[in-house]
PDB file of C-alpha atoms and ligand atoms in Angstrom:
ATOM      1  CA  UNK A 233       0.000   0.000   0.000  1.00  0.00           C
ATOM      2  CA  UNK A 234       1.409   3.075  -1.270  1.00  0.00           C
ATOM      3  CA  UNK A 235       0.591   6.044   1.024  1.00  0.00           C
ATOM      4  CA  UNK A 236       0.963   9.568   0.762  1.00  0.00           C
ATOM      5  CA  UNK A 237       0.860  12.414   3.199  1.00  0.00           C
ATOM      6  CA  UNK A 238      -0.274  16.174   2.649  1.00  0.00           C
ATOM      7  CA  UNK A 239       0.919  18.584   5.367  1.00  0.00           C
ATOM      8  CA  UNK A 240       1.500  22.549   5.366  1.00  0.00           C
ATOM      9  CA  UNK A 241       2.968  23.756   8.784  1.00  0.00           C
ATOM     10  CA  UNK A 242       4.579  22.063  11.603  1.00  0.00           C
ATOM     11  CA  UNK A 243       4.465  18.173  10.619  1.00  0.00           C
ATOM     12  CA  UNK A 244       4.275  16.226  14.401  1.00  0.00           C
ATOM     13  CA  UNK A 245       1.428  14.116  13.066  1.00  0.00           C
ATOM     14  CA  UNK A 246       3.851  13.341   9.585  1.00  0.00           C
ATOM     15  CA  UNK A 247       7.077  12.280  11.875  1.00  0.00           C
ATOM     16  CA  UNK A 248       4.560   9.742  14.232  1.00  0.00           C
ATOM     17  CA  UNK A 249       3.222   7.948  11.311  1.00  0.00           C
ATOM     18  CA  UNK A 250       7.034   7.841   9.825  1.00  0.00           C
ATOM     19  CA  UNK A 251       7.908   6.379  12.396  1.00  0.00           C
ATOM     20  CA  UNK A 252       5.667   3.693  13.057  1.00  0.00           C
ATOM     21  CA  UNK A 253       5.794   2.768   9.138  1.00  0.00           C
ATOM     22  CA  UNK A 254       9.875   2.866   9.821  1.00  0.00           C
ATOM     23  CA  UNK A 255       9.167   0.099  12.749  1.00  0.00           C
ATOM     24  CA  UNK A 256       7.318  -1.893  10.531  1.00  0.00           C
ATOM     25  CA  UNK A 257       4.126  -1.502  12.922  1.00  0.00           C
ATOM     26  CA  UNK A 258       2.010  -0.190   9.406  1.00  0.00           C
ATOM     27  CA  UNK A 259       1.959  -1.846   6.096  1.00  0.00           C
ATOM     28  CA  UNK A 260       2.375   0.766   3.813  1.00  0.00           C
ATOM     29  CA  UNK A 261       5.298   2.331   2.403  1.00  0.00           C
ATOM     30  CA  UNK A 262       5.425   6.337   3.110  1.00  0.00           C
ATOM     31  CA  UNK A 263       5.776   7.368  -0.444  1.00  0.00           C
ATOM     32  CA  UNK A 264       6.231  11.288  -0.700  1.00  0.00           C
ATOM     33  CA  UNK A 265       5.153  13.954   1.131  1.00  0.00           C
ATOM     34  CA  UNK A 266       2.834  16.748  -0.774  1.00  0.00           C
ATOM     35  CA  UNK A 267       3.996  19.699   0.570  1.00  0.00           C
ATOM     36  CA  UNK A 268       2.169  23.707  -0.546  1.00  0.00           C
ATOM     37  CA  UNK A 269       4.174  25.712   1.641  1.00  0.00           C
ATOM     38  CA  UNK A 270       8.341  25.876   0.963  1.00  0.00           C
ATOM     39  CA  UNK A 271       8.980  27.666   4.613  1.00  0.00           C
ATOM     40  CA  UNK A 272       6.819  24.396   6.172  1.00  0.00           C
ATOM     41  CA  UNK A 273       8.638  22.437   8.853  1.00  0.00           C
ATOM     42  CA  UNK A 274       7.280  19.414   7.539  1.00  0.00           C
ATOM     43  CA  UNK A 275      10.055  19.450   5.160  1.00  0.00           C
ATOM     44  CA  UNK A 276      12.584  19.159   7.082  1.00  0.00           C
ATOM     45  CA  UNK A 277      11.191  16.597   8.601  1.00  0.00           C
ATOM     46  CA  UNK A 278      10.654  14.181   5.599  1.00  0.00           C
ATOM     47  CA  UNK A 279      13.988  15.397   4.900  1.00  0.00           C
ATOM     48  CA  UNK A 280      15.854  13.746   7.894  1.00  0.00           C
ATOM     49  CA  UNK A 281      13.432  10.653   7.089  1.00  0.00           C
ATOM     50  CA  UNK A 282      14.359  10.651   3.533  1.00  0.00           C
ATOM     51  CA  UNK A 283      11.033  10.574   2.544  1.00  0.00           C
ATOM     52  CA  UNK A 284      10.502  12.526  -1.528  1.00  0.00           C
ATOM     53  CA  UNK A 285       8.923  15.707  -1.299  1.00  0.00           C
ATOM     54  CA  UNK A 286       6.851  17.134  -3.519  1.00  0.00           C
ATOM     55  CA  UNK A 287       6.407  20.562  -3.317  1.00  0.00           C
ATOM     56  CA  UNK A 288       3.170  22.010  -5.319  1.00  0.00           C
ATOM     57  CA  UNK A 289       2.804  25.946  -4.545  1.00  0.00           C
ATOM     58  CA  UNK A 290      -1.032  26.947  -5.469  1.00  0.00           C
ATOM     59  CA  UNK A 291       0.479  30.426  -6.321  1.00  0.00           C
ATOM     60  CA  UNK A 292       2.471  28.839  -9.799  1.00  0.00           C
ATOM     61  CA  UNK A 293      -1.345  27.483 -11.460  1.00  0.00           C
ATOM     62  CA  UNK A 294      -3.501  29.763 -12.526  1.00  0.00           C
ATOM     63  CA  UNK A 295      -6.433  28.169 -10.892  1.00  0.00           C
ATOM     64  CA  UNK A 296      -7.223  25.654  -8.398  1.00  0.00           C
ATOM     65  CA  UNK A 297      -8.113  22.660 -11.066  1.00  0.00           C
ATOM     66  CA  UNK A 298      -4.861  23.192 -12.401  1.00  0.00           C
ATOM     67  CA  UNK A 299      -3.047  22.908  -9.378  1.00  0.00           C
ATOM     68  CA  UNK A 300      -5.168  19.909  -8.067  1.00  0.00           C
ATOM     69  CA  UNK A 301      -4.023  18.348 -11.639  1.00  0.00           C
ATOM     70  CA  UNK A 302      -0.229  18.303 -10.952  1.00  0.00           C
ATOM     71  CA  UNK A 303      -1.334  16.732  -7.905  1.00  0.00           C
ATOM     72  CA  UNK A 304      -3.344  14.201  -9.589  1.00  0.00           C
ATOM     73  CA  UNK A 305      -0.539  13.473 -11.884  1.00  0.00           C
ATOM     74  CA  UNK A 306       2.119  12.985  -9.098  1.00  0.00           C
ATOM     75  CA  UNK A 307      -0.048  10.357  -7.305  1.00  0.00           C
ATOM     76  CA  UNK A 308      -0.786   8.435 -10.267  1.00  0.00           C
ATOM     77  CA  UNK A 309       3.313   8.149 -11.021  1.00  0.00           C
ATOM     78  CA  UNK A 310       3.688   7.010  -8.250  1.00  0.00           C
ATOM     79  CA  UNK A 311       0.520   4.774  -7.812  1.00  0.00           C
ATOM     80  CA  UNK A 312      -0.675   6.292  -4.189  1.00  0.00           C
ATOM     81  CA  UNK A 313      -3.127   4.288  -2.659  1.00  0.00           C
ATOM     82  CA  UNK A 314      -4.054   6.332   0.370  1.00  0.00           C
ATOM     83  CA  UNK A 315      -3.404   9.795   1.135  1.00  0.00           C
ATOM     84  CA  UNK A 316      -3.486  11.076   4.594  1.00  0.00           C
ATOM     85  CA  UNK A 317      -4.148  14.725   5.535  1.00  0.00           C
ATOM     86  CA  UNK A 318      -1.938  15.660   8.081  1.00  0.00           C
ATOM     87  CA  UNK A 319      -2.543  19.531   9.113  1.00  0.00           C
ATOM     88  CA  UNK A 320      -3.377  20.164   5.038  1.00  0.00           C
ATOM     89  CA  UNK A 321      -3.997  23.633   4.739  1.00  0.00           C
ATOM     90  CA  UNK A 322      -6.561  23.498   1.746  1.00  0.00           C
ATOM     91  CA  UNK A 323      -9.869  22.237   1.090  1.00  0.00           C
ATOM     92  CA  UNK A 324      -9.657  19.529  -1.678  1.00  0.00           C
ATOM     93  CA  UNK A 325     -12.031  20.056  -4.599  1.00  0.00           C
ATOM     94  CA  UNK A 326     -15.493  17.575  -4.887  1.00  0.00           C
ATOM     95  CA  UNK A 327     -14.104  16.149  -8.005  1.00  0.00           C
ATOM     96  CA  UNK A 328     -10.857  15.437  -6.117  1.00  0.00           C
ATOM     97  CA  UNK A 329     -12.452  13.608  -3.573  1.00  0.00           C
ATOM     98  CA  UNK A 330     -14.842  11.768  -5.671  1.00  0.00           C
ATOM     99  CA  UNK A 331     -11.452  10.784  -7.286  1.00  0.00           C
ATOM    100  CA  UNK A 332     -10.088   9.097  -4.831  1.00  0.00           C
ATOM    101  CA  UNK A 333     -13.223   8.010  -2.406  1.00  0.00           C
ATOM    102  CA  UNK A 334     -12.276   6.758   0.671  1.00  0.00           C
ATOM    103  CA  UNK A 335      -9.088   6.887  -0.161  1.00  0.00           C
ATOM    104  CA  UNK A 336      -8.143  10.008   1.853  1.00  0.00           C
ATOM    105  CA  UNK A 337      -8.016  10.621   5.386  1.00  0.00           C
ATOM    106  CA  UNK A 338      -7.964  13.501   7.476  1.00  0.00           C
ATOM    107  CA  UNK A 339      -6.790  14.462  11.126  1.00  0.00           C
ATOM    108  CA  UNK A 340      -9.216  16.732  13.375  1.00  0.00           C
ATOM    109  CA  UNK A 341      -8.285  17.830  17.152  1.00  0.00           C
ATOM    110  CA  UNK A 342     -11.880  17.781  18.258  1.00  0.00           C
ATOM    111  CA  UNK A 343     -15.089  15.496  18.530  1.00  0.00           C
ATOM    112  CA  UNK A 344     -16.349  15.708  15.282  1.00  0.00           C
ATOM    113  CA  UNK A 345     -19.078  16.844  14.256  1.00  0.00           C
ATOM    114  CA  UNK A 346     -18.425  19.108  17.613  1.00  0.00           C
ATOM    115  CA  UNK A 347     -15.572  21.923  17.185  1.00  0.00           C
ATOM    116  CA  UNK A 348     -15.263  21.976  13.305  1.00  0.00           C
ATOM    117  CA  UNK A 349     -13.058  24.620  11.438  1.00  0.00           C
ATOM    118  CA  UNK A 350      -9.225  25.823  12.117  1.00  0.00           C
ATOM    119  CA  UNK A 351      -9.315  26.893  15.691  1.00  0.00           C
ATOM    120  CA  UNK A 352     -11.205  23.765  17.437  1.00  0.00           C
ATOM    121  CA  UNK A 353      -9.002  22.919  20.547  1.00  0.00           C
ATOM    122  CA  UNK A 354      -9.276  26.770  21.353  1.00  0.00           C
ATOM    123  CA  UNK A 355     -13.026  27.266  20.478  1.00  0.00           C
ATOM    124  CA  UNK A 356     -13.482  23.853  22.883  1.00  0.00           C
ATOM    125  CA  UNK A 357     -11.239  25.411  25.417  1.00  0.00           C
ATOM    126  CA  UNK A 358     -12.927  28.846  25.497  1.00  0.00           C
ATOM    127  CA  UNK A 359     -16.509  27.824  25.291  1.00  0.00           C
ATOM    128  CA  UNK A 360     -15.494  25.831  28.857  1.00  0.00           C
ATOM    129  CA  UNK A 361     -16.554  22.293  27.030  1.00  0.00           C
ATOM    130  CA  UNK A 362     -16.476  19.617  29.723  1.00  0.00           C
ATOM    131  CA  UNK A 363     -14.348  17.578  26.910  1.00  0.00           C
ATOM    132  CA  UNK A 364     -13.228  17.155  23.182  1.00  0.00           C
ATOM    133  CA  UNK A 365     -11.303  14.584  21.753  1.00  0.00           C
ATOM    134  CA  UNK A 366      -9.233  13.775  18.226  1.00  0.00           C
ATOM    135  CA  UNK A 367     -11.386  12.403  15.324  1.00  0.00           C
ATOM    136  CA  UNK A 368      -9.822  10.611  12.105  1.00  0.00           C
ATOM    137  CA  UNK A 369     -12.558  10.387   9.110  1.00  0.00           C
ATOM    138  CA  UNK A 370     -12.248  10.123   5.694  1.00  0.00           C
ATOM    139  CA  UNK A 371     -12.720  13.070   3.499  1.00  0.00           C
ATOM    140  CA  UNK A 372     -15.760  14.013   1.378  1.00  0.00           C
ATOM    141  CA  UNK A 373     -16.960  16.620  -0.070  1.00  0.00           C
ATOM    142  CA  UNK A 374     -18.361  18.920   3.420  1.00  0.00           C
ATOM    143  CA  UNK A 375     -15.092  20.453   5.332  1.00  0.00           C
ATOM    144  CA  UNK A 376     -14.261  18.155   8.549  1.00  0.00           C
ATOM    145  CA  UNK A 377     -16.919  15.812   7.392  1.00  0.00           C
ATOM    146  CA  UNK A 378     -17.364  11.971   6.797  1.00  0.00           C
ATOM    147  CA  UNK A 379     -17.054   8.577   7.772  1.00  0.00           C
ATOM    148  CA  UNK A 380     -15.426   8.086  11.207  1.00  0.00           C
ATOM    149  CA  UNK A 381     -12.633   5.885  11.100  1.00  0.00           C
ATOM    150  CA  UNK A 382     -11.192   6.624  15.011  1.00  0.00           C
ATOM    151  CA  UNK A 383     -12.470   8.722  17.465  1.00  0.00           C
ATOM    152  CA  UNK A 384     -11.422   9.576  21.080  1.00  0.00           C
ATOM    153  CA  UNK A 385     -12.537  11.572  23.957  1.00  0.00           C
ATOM    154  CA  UNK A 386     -10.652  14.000  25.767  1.00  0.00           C
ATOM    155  CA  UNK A 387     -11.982  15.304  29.199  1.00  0.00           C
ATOM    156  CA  UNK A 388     -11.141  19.251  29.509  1.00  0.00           C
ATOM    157  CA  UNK A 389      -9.182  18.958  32.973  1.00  0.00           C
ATOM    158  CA  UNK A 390      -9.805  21.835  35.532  1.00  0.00           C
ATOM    159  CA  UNK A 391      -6.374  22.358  35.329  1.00  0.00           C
ATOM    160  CA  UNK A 392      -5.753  22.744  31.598  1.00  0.00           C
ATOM    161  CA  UNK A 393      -4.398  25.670  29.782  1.00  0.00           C
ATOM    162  CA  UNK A 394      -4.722  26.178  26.516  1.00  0.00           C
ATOM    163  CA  UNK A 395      -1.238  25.217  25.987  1.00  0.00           C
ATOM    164  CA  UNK A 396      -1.490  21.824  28.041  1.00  0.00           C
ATOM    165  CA  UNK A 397      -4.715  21.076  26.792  1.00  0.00           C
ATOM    166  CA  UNK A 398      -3.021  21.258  23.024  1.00  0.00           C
ATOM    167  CA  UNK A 399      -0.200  19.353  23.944  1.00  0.00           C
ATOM    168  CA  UNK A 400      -2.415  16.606  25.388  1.00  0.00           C
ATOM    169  CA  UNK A 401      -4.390  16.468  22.495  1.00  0.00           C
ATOM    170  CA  UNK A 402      -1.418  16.558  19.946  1.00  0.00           C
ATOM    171  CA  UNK A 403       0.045  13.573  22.063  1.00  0.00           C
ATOM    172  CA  UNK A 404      -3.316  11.419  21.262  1.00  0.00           C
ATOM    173  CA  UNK A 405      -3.181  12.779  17.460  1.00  0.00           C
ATOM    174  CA  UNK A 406       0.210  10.795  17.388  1.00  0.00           C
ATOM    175  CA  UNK A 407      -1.386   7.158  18.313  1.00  0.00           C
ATOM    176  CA  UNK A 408      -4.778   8.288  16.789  1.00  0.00           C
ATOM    177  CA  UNK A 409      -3.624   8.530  13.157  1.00  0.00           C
ATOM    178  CA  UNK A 410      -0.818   5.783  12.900  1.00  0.00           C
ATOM    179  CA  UNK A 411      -3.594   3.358  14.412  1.00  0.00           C
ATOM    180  CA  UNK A 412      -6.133   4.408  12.082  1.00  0.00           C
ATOM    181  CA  UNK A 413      -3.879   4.185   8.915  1.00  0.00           C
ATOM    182  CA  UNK A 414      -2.778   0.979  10.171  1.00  0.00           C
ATOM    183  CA  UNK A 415      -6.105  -0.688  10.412  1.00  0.00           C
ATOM    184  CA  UNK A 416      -6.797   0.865   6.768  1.00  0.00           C
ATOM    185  CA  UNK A 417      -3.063  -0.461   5.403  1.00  0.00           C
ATOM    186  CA  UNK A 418      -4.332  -3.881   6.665  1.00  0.00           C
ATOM    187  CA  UNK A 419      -7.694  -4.079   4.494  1.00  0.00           C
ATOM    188  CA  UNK A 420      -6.083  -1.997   0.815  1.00  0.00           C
TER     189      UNK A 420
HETATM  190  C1  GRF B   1      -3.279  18.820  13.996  1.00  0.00           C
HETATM  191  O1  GRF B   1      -3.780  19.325  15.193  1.00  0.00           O
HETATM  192  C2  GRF B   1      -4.368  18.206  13.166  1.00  0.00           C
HETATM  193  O2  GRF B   1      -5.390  17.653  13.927  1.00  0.00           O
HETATM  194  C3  GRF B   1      -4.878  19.383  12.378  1.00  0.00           C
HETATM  195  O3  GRF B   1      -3.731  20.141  12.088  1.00  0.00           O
HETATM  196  C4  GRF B   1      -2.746  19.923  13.094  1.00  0.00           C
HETATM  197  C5  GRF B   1      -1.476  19.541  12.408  1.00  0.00           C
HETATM  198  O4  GRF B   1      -0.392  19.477  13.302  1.00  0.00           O
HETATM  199  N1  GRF B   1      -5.609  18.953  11.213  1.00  0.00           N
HETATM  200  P1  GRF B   1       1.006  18.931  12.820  1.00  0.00           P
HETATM  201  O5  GRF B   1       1.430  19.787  11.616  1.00  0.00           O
HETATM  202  O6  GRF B   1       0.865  17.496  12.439  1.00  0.00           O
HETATM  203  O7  GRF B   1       1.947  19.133  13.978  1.00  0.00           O
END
């Protein structure tokens, strides 16, 4: 199973599925990583892992078909099976994920359908939810929508910042994703 990731900032959730596909603990082979933004620590990252980059800037297409094209055209050479949305900065087009159906996954830091959008550990936080949690779904065509593959509470402790609050959440993201692309590497 050839997988690929898409990531735009920091990359945590990238380097804990590298390495449990390094360990052997997922069967899938971490292809490239589809990268939009050059300054993107995520780079670096894949980088030290040696895993290809491929950088696609939306800025050089003159729309976004064209640019989800090129991306078409670099999964197909090199046959990606799955592609998992790792902190992805763009919303993928209908006809992209009609393309590849349940065949790409995406990483949220709250309870879906609870806490959707960009800022959904801090709206959780600030709206004094008694919890939240990390869900993994596949993609369709509705932002931070579809099938649940993984989901799992978090309980919003009395003594939680912001800050620790993220950090325990991240810390679940890590075993959340790698789990859920390993039950999916088992059955493609
Ligand atoms: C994660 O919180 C993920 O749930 C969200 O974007 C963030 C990416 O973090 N979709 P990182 O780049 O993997 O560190």
């Amino acid at each position: 199973m050839n997988l690929a990731i898409f990531a735009s900032g920091n990359g945590s959730n990238f380097s804990a599925i590298v390495k449990e596909v390094k360990q052997g603990k997922i069967k899938a082979k971490l292809v490239i990583l589809v990268c939009d933004k050059p300054e993107a620590f995520v780079i670096k990252r894949a980088l030290r892992h040696k895993v290809k980059v491929v950088l696609v800037k939306r800025e050089d297409f003159k729309n976004r078909a064209d640019f989800e094209t090129a991306i078409i055209q670099m999964l197909k050479a090199y046959k990606i099976d799955l592609i998992a949305l790792a902190g992805f900065m763009r919303i993928l087009s209908p006809a992209f994920v009609k393309l590849y159906r349940n065949r790409i996954m995406n990483i949220h830091p709250s309870l879906l359908p609870a806490f959707k959008g960009s800022h959904a550990i801090k709206d959780a936080f600030d709206c004094k939810a008694g919890s939240t949690g990390v869900t993994v779904h596949f993609v369709d065509q509705e932002v931070d929508h579809g099938p649940v593959i993984l989901q799992r509470k978090v309980k919003i402790e009395n003594r939680d910042t912001l800050a620790r609050l993220e950090k325990r959440i991240h810390t679940i993201e890590h075993k959340l994703y790698p789990e859920a692309i390993k039950l999916l590497a088992a059955t493609l």
